[in-house]
Amino acid sequence: MGLLSLIFPDKCPYCRQIIRSGLSECDKCRSSFPSFAEERILQSGDRCIAPFRYEGGFRSAITELKFSGIKFNAASLSKQLARVLADEAAQIDIVCWVPVSRKRRRERGFDQSELLAVKAAGLLDKEYCCLLKKIRNNAVQHELDSKRRVSNVKGVYAAARPEMIKGKHILLIDDICTTGNTLSECSRVLHSAGASSVLCAAAAMVPDPEEKNK
């Protein structure tokens, strides 16, 4: 492990500077983390919370996790997810995530949202379970306009473990909240399966265009 650390040293997810073994980000980036979480009410009526805005180094950390397979980044991102969710933990029964398709999972070798959810659940001392399944492949959301994004996620997800959903207060995690359509559709499926409540969270949130125009 020592030799590997010398050859492939850990790097800060946000600035890519080499960091000491055991750290999940550099001191400089940690000191610049926002004090307050991003928050939005989704189309489903559920709240969504995120530690970061999807911009700058925070965006780079997620895209490298998602598209370059740098799983190390998940450690810091999940810690920050757990931080902004700490006050909500008492109301959470179980943690789940927005699943990728089987094809996408094979291509990447892992599901980045599952990785974030499992790590965050551990930090929050909560049970986690795959409660959703993707039953239909759809177009990539970020390649569509806002109108088509709504219809693009309809009928894409289904309940995977209905017996684990009914009556539960569920934390649903995704990597990015852009328009919130995917989280809203997944939340709708969970509510339809009998969830008592659904709280959504993401590692980063794209600023609401309406907020920019205010």
CSV table of N, CA and C in Angstrom, one decimal, residues 33-179:
chain,number,residue,atom,x,y,z
A,33,PHE,N,-15.6,25.3,1.8
A,33,PHE,CA,-16.9,24.7,1.6
A,33,PHE,C,-18.0,25.6,2.1
A,34,PRO,N,-19.1,25.7,1.4
A,34,PRO,CA,-20.2,26.5,1.8
A,34,PRO,C,-20.7,26.1,3.2
A,35,SER,N,-21.1,27.1,4.0
A,35,SER,CA,-21.7,26.8,5.3
A,35,SER,C,-23.1,26.3,5.3
A,36,PHE,N,-23.8,26.8,4.2
A,36,PHE,CA,-25.2,26.4,4.1
A,36,PHE,C,-25.5,25.5,2.9
A,37,ALA,N,-26.4,24.6,3.1
A,37,ALA,CA,-26.7,23.7,2.0
A,37,ALA,C,-27.6,24.4,0.9
A,38,GLU,N,-27.5,23.8,-0.3
A,38,GLU,CA,-28.4,24.2,-1.3
A,38,GLU,C,-29.7,23.5,-1.0
A,39,GLU,N,-30.9,24.1,-1.3
A,39,GLU,CA,-32.1,23.5,-1.0
A,39,GLU,C,-33.2,23.9,-2.1
A,40,ARG,N,-34.0,23.0,-2.4
A,40,ARG,CA,-35.1,23.3,-3.4
A,40,ARG,C,-36.3,22.4,-3.2
A,41,ILE,N,-37.4,22.9,-3.5
A,41,ILE,CA,-38.6,22.1,-3.5
A,41,ILE,C,-38.8,21.5,-4.9
A,42,LEU,N,-38.9,20.2,-5.1
A,42,LEU,CA,-39.0,19.6,-6.4
A,42,LEU,C,-40.4,19.6,-6.9
A,43,GLN,N,-40.6,19.3,-8.2
A,43,GLN,CA,-41.9,19.2,-8.8
A,43,GLN,C,-42.8,18.3,-8.1
A,44,SER,N,-42.3,17.3,-7.4
A,44,SER,CA,-43.0,16.3,-6.7
A,44,SER,C,-43.5,16.8,-5.3
A,45,GLY,N,-43.0,18.0,-5.0
A,45,GLY,CA,-43.3,18.6,-3.7
A,45,GLY,C,-42.4,18.2,-2.6
A,46,ASP,N,-41.4,17.3,-2.9
A,46,ASP,CA,-40.4,16.9,-1.9
A,46,ASP,C,-39.2,17.9,-1.9
A,47,ARG,N,-38.6,17.9,-0.7
A,47,ARG,CA,-37.4,18.7,-0.6
A,47,ARG,C,-36.2,18.0,-1.1
A,48,CYS,N,-35.2,18.8,-1.7
A,48,CYS,CA,-34.0,18.3,-2.1
A,48,CYS,C,-32.9,19.1,-1.5
A,49,ILE,N,-31.9,18.5,-0.9
A,49,ILE,CA,-30.8,19.1,-0.2
A,49,ILE,C,-29.5,18.7,-0.8
A,50,ALA,N,-28.5,19.6,-1.0
A,50,ALA,CA,-27.2,19.3,-1.5
A,50,ALA,C,-26.2,20.2,-0.8
A,51,PRO,N,-25.0,19.6,-0.6
A,51,PRO,CA,-23.9,20.4,0.1
A,51,PRO,C,-23.3,21.5,-0.8
A,52,PHE,N,-23.4,21.3,-2.1
A,52,PHE,CA,-22.6,22.1,-3.1
A,52,PHE,C,-23.5,22.5,-4.3
A,53,ARG,N,-23.1,23.6,-4.9
A,53,ARG,CA,-23.6,24.0,-6.2
A,53,ARG,C,-22.8,23.3,-7.2
A,54,TYR,N,-23.4,22.9,-8.3
A,54,TYR,CA,-22.7,22.2,-9.4
A,54,TYR,C,-21.9,23.1,-10.2
A,55,GLU,N,-20.8,23.5,-9.7
A,55,GLU,CA,-19.9,24.5,-10.4
A,55,GLU,C,-18.5,24.4,-9.9
A,56,GLY,N,-17.6,24.9,-10.6
A,56,GLY,CA,-16.2,24.9,-10.2
A,56,GLY,C,-15.6,23.5,-9.8
A,57,GLY,N,-14.9,23.5,-8.8
A,57,GLY,CA,-14.3,22.3,-8.3
A,57,GLY,C,-15.2,21.2,-7.9
A,58,PHE,N,-16.4,21.6,-7.4
A,58,PHE,CA,-17.4,20.7,-7.0
A,58,PHE,C,-18.0,19.9,-8.2
A,59,ARG,N,-18.1,20.6,-9.3
A,59,ARG,CA,-18.6,20.0,-10.5
A,59,ARG,C,-17.5,19.0,-11.0
A,60,SER,N,-16.2,19.4,-11.0
A,60,SER,CA,-15.1,18.6,-11.4
A,60,SER,C,-15.1,17.3,-10.6
A,61,ALA,N,-15.3,17.4,-9.3
A,61,ALA,CA,-15.2,16.2,-8.4
A,61,ALA,C,-16.3,15.2,-8.8
A,62,ILE,N,-17.5,15.7,-9.2
A,62,ILE,CA,-18.5,14.7,-9.5
A,62,ILE,C,-18.3,14.2,-10.9
A,63,THR,N,-17.9,15.0,-11.9
A,63,THR,CA,-17.8,14.5,-13.2
A,63,THR,C,-16.6,13.5,-13.3
A,64,GLU,N,-15.6,13.7,-12.5
A,64,GLU,CA,-14.5,12.7,-12.5
A,64,GLU,C,-14.9,11.4,-11.8
A,65,LEU,N,-15.7,11.5,-10.8
A,65,LEU,CA,-16.3,10.3,-10.2
A,65,LEU,C,-17.2,9.5,-11.2
A,66,LYS,N,-18.0,10.3,-11.9
A,66,LYS,CA,-19.0,9.7,-12.8
A,66,LYS,C,-18.5,9.2,-14.1
A,67,PHE,N,-17.6,10.0,-14.7
A,67,PHE,CA,-17.1,9.6,-16.0
A,67,PHE,C,-15.7,9.1,-16.1
A,68,SER,N,-14.9,9.4,-15.1
A,68,SER,CA,-13.5,8.9,-15.1
A,68,SER,C,-13.2,7.8,-14.1
A,69,GLY,N,-14.2,7.4,-13.4
A,69,GLY,CA,-14.1,6.3,-12.4
A,69,GLY,C,-13.2,6.6,-11.2
A,70,ILE,N,-13.0,7.9,-10.9
A,70,ILE,CA,-12.2,8.2,-9.7
A,70,ILE,C,-13.1,8.1,-8.4
A,71,LYS,N,-13.2,6.8,-7.9
A,71,LYS,CA,-14.0,6.5,-6.8
A,71,LYS,C,-13.6,7.2,-5.5
A,72,PHE,N,-12.3,7.6,-5.4
A,72,PHE,CA,-11.8,8.3,-4.3
A,72,PHE,C,-12.6,9.5,-3.9
A,73,ASN,N,-13.1,10.2,-5.0
A,73,ASN,CA,-13.9,11.4,-4.8
A,73,ASN,C,-15.1,11.2,-4.0
A,74,ALA,N,-15.7,10.0,-4.0
A,74,ALA,CA,-16.9,9.7,-3.3
A,74,ALA,C,-16.8,9.9,-1.8
A,75,ALA,N,-15.6,9.7,-1.2
A,75,ALA,CA,-15.4,9.8,0.2
A,75,ALA,C,-15.7,11.2,0.7
A,76,SER,N,-15.1,12.2,0.1
A,76,SER,CA,-15.4,13.6,0.5
A,76,SER,C,-16.9,14.0,0.2
A,77,LEU,N,-17.3,13.7,-1.0
A,77,LEU,CA,-18.7,14.1,-1.4
A,77,LEU,C,-19.7,13.4,-0.4
A,78,SER,N,-19.5,12.2,-0.1
A,78,SER,CA,-20.5,11.5,0.8
A,78,SER,C,-20.4,12.1,2.2
A,79,LYS,N,-19.2,12.5,2.7
A,79,LYS,CA,-19.1,13.1,4.0
A,79,LYS,C,-19.9,14.5,4.0
A,80,GLN,N,-19.8,15.2,2.9
A,80,GLN,CA,-20.5,16.5,2.9
A,80,GLN,C,-22.0,16.3,2.8
A,81,LEU,N,-22.4,15.2,2.1
A,81,LEU,CA,-23.8,14.8,2.1
A,81,LEU,C,-24.3,14.5,3.5
A,82,ALA,N,-23.6,13.7,4.2
A,82,ALA,CA,-23.9,13.4,5.6
A,82,ALA,C,-24.0,14.6,6.5
A,83,ARG,N,-23.1,15.5,6.2
A,83,ARG,CA,-23.0,16.7,7.1
A,83,ARG,C,-24.3,17.5,6.9
A,84,VAL,N,-24.8,17.8,5.7
A,84,VAL,CA,-25.9,18.6,5.5
A,84,VAL,C,-27.2,17.9,5.8
A,85,LEU,N,-27.1,16.5,6.0
A,85,LEU,CA,-28.3,15.7,6.3
A,85,LEU,C,-28.4,15.3,7.8
A,86,ALA,N,-27.4,15.8,8.5
A,86,ALA,CA,-27.3,15.3,9.9
A,86,ALA,C,-28.6,15.7,10.7
A,87,ASP,N,-29.1,16.9,10.5
A,87,ASP,CA,-30.3,17.3,11.2
A,87,ASP,C,-31.5,16.5,10.8
A,88,GLU,N,-31.5,15.9,9.7
A,88,GLU,CA,-32.6,15.1,9.1
A,88,GLU,C,-32.6,13.6,9.5
A,89,ALA,N,-31.4,13.2,10.1
A,89,ALA,CA,-31.2,11.8,10.3
A,89,ALA,C,-32.2,11.1,11.1
A,90,ALA,N,-32.7,11.8,12.2
A,90,ALA,CA,-33.7,11.2,13.1
A,90,ALA,C,-35.0,10.8,12.4
A,91,GLN,N,-35.3,11.5,11.3
A,91,GLN,CA,-36.5,11.2,10.5
A,91,GLN,C,-36.3,10.2,9.4
A,92,ILE,N,-35.1,9.7,9.2
A,92,ILE,CA,-34.9,8.8,8.1
A,92,ILE,C,-34.8,7.3,8.6
A,93,ASP,N,-35.6,6.5,7.9
A,93,ASP,CA,-35.6,5.0,8.2
A,93,ASP,C,-34.6,4.3,7.3
A,94,ILE,N,-34.5,4.6,6.0
A,94,ILE,CA,-33.7,3.9,5.1
A,94,ILE,C,-33.2,4.8,4.0
A,95,VAL,N,-32.0,4.5,3.4
A,95,VAL,CA,-31.4,5.2,2.3
A,95,VAL,C,-31.4,4.4,1.1
A,96,CYS,N,-31.8,5.1,0.0
A,96,CYS,CA,-31.7,4.4,-1.4
A,96,CYS,C,-31.2,5.5,-2.4
A,97,TRP,N,-31.1,5.1,-3.6
A,97,TRP,CA,-30.5,5.9,-4.6
A,97,TRP,C,-31.2,5.8,-6.0
A,98,VAL,N,-30.9,6.8,-6.9
A,98,VAL,CA,-31.4,6.7,-8.2
A,98,VAL,C,-30.5,5.8,-9.0
A,99,PRO,N,-31.0,4.7,-9.5
A,99,PRO,CA,-30.1,3.7,-10.1
A,99,PRO,C,-29.8,4.0,-11.6
A,100,VAL,N,-28.6,3.7,-12.0
A,100,VAL,CA,-28.3,3.8,-13.5
A,100,VAL,C,-28.8,2.5,-14.2
A,101,SER,N,-28.8,2.5,-15.5
A,101,SER,CA,-29.2,1.3,-16.2
A,101,SER,C,-28.1,0.2,-16.1
A,102,ARG,N,-28.5,-1.0,-16.4
A,102,ARG,CA,-27.5,-2.1,-16.4
A,102,ARG,C,-26.3,-1.8,-17.4
A,103,LYS,N,-26.7,-1.3,-18.5
A,103,LYS,CA,-25.7,-1.0,-19.5
A,103,LYS,C,-24.7,0.0,-19.0
A,104,ARG,N,-25.2,1.1,-18.4
A,104,ARG,CA,-24.3,2.2,-17.9
A,104,ARG,C,-23.5,1.6,-16.7
A,105,ARG,N,-24.1,0.8,-15.9
A,105,ARG,CA,-23.3,0.2,-14.8
A,105,ARG,C,-22.1,-0.7,-15.3
A,106,ARG,N,-22.4,-1.4,-16.4
A,106,ARG,CA,-21.4,-2.3,-17.0
A,106,ARG,C,-20.3,-1.4,-17.6
A,107,GLU,N,-20.6,-0.3,-18.2
A,107,GLU,CA,-19.6,0.6,-18.8
A,107,GLU,C,-18.7,1.2,-17.8
A,108,ARG,N,-19.4,1.6,-16.7
A,108,ARG,CA,-18.6,2.4,-15.6
A,108,ARG,C,-18.0,1.4,-14.6
A,109,GLY,N,-18.6,0.2,-14.5
A,109,GLY,CA,-18.1,-0.7,-13.5
A,109,GLY,C,-18.7,-0.5,-12.1
A,110,PHE,N,-19.5,0.6,-11.9
A,110,PHE,CA,-20.1,0.9,-10.7
A,110,PHE,C,-21.2,1.9,-10.9
A,111,ASP,N,-22.1,2.1,-9.9
A,111,ASP,CA,-23.1,3.1,-9.9
A,111,ASP,C,-22.7,4.2,-9.0
A,112,GLN,N,-22.4,5.4,-9.5
A,112,GLN,CA,-21.9,6.5,-8.7
A,112,GLN,C,-22.9,6.9,-7.6
A,113,SER,N,-24.2,6.9,-7.9
A,113,SER,CA,-25.1,7.4,-6.9
A,113,SER,C,-25.3,6.3,-5.8
A,114,GLU,N,-25.2,5.0,-6.1
A,114,GLU,CA,-25.2,4.0,-5.1
A,114,GLU,C,-23.9,4.1,-4.2
A,115,LEU,N,-22.8,4.4,-4.8
A,115,LEU,CA,-21.6,4.6,-4.0
A,115,LEU,C,-21.7,5.7,-3.0
A,116,LEU,N,-22.3,6.8,-3.5
A,116,LEU,CA,-22.5,8.0,-2.6
A,116,LEU,C,-23.5,7.7,-1.5
A,117,ALA,N,-24.6,7.0,-1.9
A,117,ALA,CA,-25.6,6.6,-0.9
A,117,ALA,C,-25.2,5.7,0.2
A,118,VAL,N,-24.4,4.7,-0.2
A,118,VAL,CA,-24.0,3.7,0.7
A,118,VAL,C,-23.0,4.3,1.7
A,119,LYS,N,-22.1,5.1,1.2
A,119,LYS,CA,-21.1,5.8,2.1
A,119,LYS,C,-21.9,6.8,3.0
A,120,ALA,N,-22.8,7.5,2.5
A,120,ALA,CA,-23.5,8.5,3.3
A,120,ALA,C,-24.4,7.8,4.4
A,121,ALA,N,-25.0,6.6,4.0
A,121,ALA,CA,-25.8,5.9,4.9
A,121,ALA,C,-24.9,5.4,6.1
A,122,GLY,N,-23.7,4.9,5.8
A,122,GLY,CA,-22.8,4.5,6.9
A,122,GLY,C,-22.5,5.6,7.8
A,123,LEU,N,-22.2,6.8,7.3
A,123,LEU,CA,-21.9,7.9,8.1
A,123,LEU,C,-23.1,8.4,9.0
A,124,LEU,N,-24.3,8.2,8.4
A,124,LEU,CA,-25.5,8.6,9.2
A,124,LEU,C,-26.0,7.4,10.0
A,125,ASP,N,-25.4,6.3,10.0
A,125,ASP,CA,-25.7,5.1,10.7
A,125,ASP,C,-27.2,4.7,10.4
A,126,LYS,N,-27.4,4.6,9.1
A,126,LYS,CA,-28.7,4.2,8.6
A,126,LYS,C,-28.6,3.0,7.6
A,127,GLU,N,-29.7,2.2,7.6
A,127,GLU,CA,-29.8,1.1,6.7
A,127,GLU,C,-29.9,1.6,5.2
A,128,TYR,N,-29.4,0.9,4.3
A,128,TYR,CA,-29.5,1.2,2.9
A,128,TYR,C,-30.0,0.0,2.1
A,129,CYS,N,-30.7,0.3,1.0
A,129,CYS,CA,-31.2,-0.8,0.2
A,129,CYS,C,-31.5,-0.2,-1.2
A,130,CYS,N,-31.4,-1.1,-2.2
A,130,CYS,CA,-31.8,-0.7,-3.6
A,130,CYS,C,-33.3,-0.8,-3.7
A,131,LEU,N,-34.0,0.3,-3.6
A,131,LEU,CA,-35.5,0.3,-3.6
A,131,LEU,C,-36.1,0.6,-4.9
A,132,LEU,N,-35.2,1.0,-5.9
A,132,LEU,CA,-35.7,1.3,-7.2
A,132,LEU,C,-34.9,0.5,-8.3
A,133,LYS,N,-35.6,0.3,-9.4
A,133,LYS,CA,-34.9,-0.3,-10.5
A,133,LYS,C,-35.3,0.4,-11.8
A,134,LYS,N,-34.4,0.5,-12.7
A,134,LYS,CA,-34.6,1.2,-14.0
A,134,LYS,C,-35.1,0.1,-15.0
A,135,ILE,N,-36.4,0.3,-15.4
A,135,ILE,CA,-37.0,-0.7,-16.2
A,135,ILE,C,-37.0,-0.4,-17.7
A,136,ARG,N,-36.6,0.8,-18.0
A,136,ARG,CA,-36.6,1.3,-19.4
A,136,ARG,C,-35.4,2.2,-19.6
A,137,ASN,N,-34.6,2.0,-20.7
A,137,ASN,CA,-33.6,3.0,-21.0
A,137,ASN,C,-34.2,4.2,-21.6
A,138,ASN,N,-33.6,5.4,-21.3
A,138,ASN,CA,-34.1,6.6,-21.8
A,138,ASN,C,-32.9,7.5,-22.3
A,139,ALA,N,-33.2,8.6,-22.9
A,139,ALA,CA,-32.1,9.5,-23.4
A,139,ALA,C,-31.4,10.1,-22.2
A,140,VAL,N,-30.2,10.5,-22.4
A,140,VAL,CA,-29.5,11.2,-21.4
A,140,VAL,C,-30.1,12.6,-21.1
A,141,GLN,N,-30.5,12.8,-19.8
A,141,GLN,CA,-31.2,14.0,-19.4
A,141,GLN,C,-30.6,15.3,-19.8
A,142,HIS,N,-29.2,15.4,-19.6
A,142,HIS,CA,-28.6,16.7,-19.8
A,142,HIS,C,-28.5,17.1,-21.2
A,143,GLU,N,-28.8,16.1,-22.1
A,143,GLU,CA,-28.8,16.4,-23.6
A,143,GLU,C,-30.1,16.9,-24.1
A,144,LEU,N,-31.1,17.0,-23.2
A,144,LEU,CA,-32.5,17.4,-23.6
A,144,LEU,C,-32.9,18.8,-23.1
A,145,ASP,N,-33.8,19.4,-23.8
A,145,ASP,CA,-34.3,20.7,-23.2
A,145,ASP,C,-35.3,20.4,-22.0
A,146,SER,N,-35.6,21.4,-21.3
A,146,SER,CA,-36.4,21.3,-20.1
A,146,SER,C,-37.7,20.6,-20.3
A,147,LYS,N,-38.4,20.9,-21.4
A,147,LYS,CA,-39.7,20.3,-21.6
A,147,LYS,C,-39.6,18.8,-21.9
A,148,ARG,N,-38.6,18.4,-22.6
A,148,ARG,CA,-38.5,16.9,-22.9
A,148,ARG,C,-37.9,16.1,-21.7
A,149,ARG,N,-37.3,16.8,-20.8
A,149,ARG,CA,-36.7,16.1,-19.6
A,149,ARG,C,-37.9,15.5,-18.8
A,150,VAL,N,-39.0,16.2,-18.7
A,150,VAL,CA,-40.1,15.7,-17.9
A,150,VAL,C,-40.6,14.4,-18.5
A,151,SER,N,-40.9,14.3,-19.8
A,151,SER,CA,-41.4,13.1,-20.4
A,151,SER,C,-40.4,12.0,-20.5
A,152,ASN,N,-39.1,12.4,-20.5
A,152,ASN,CA,-38.0,11.4,-20.7
A,152,ASN,C,-37.9,10.5,-19.5
A,153,VAL,N,-38.4,10.9,-18.3
A,153,VAL,CA,-38.2,10.0,-17.2
A,153,VAL,C,-39.5,9.3,-16.8
A,154,LYS,N,-40.6,9.6,-17.5
A,154,LYS,CA,-41.8,8.9,-17.1
A,154,LYS,C,-41.8,7.4,-17.4
A,155,GLY,N,-42.2,6.6,-16.5
A,155,GLY,CA,-42.2,5.2,-16.6
A,155,GLY,C,-40.9,4.5,-16.7
A,156,VAL,N,-39.8,5.2,-16.3
A,156,VAL,CA,-38.5,4.7,-16.4
A,156,VAL,C,-38.1,3.8,-15.2
A,157,TYR,N,-38.7,4.2,-14.0
A,157,TYR,CA,-38.3,3.6,-12.8
A,157,TYR,C,-39.5,2.8,-12.2
A,158,ALA,N,-39.2,1.8,-11.4
A,158,ALA,CA,-40.2,1.0,-10.7
A,158,ALA,C,-39.7,0.7,-9.3
A,159,ALA,N,-40.6,0.3,-8.4
A,159,ALA,CA,-40.2,-0.1,-7.1
A,159,ALA,C,-39.5,-1.5,-7.2
A,160,ALA,N,-38.4,-1.6,-6.5
A,160,ALA,CA,-37.7,-2.9,-6.5
A,160,ALA,C,-38.0,-3.7,-5.3
A,161,ARG,N,-38.3,-3.1,-4.2
A,161,ARG,CA,-38.5,-3.8,-2.9
A,161,ARG,C,-39.7,-3.2,-2.2
A,162,PRO,N,-40.9,-3.4,-2.8
A,162,PRO,CA,-42.1,-2.7,-2.2
A,162,PRO,C,-42.3,-3.0,-0.7
A,163,GLU,N,-41.9,-4.2,-0.2
A,163,GLU,CA,-42.1,-4.5,1.2
A,163,GLU,C,-41.1,-3.7,2.1
A,164,MET,N,-40.1,-3.1,1.5
A,164,MET,CA,-39.1,-2.3,2.2
A,164,MET,C,-39.5,-0.8,2.2
A,165,ILE,N,-40.5,-0.5,1.4
A,165,ILE,CA,-40.8,0.9,1.1
A,165,ILE,C,-42.0,1.3,2.0
A,166,LYS,N,-43.0,0.5,2.0
A,166,LYS,CA,-44.3,0.8,2.7
A,166,LYS,C,-44.1,1.3,4.1
A,167,GLY,N,-44.6,2.5,4.4
A,167,GLY,CA,-44.6,3.1,5.7
A,167,GLY,C,-43.3,3.7,6.2
A,168,LYS,N,-42.3,3.7,5.3
A,168,LYS,CA,-40.9,4.1,5.6
A,168,LYS,C,-40.7,5.6,5.2
A,169,HIS,N,-39.8,6.2,6.0
A,169,HIS,CA,-39.3,7.6,5.7
A,169,HIS,C,-38.0,7.4,5.0
A,170,ILE,N,-38.0,7.7,3.7
A,170,ILE,CA,-36.9,7.3,2.8
A,170,ILE,C,-36.0,8.5,2.4
A,171,LEU,N,-34.7,8.3,2.5
A,171,LEU,CA,-33.8,9.3,1.9
A,171,LEU,C,-33.3,8.8,0.6
A,172,LEU,N,-33.6,9.6,-0.5
A,172,LEU,CA,-33.3,9.2,-1.9
A,172,LEU,C,-32.1,10.1,-2.4
A,173,ILE,N,-31.0,9.4,-2.8
A,173,ILE,CA,-29.8,10.2,-3.2
A,173,ILE,C,-29.5,10.0,-4.6
A,174,ASP,N,-29.1,11.1,-5.3
A,174,ASP,CA,-28.6,11.1,-6.6
A,174,ASP,C,-27.3,11.8,-6.6
A,175,ASP,N,-26.5,11.8,-7.7
A,175,ASP,CA,-25.2,12.5,-7.8
A,175,ASP,C,-25.5,14.0,-8.0
A,176,ILE,N,-26.3,14.3,-9.0
A,176,ILE,CA,-26.6,15.7,-9.3
A,176,ILE,C,-28.1,16.0,-9.4
A,177,CYS,N,-28.5,17.1,-8.9
A,177,CYS,CA,-29.9,17.5,-9.1
A,177,CYS,C,-29.8,18.7,-10.1
A,178,THR,N,-30.3,18.4,-11.3
A,178,THR,CA,-30.3,19.5,-12.3
A,178,THR,C,-31.6,20.2,-12.4
A,179,THR,N,-32.6,19.6,-13.1
A,179,THR,CA,-33.9,20.2,-13.0
A,179,THR,C,-34.8,19.6,-11.9
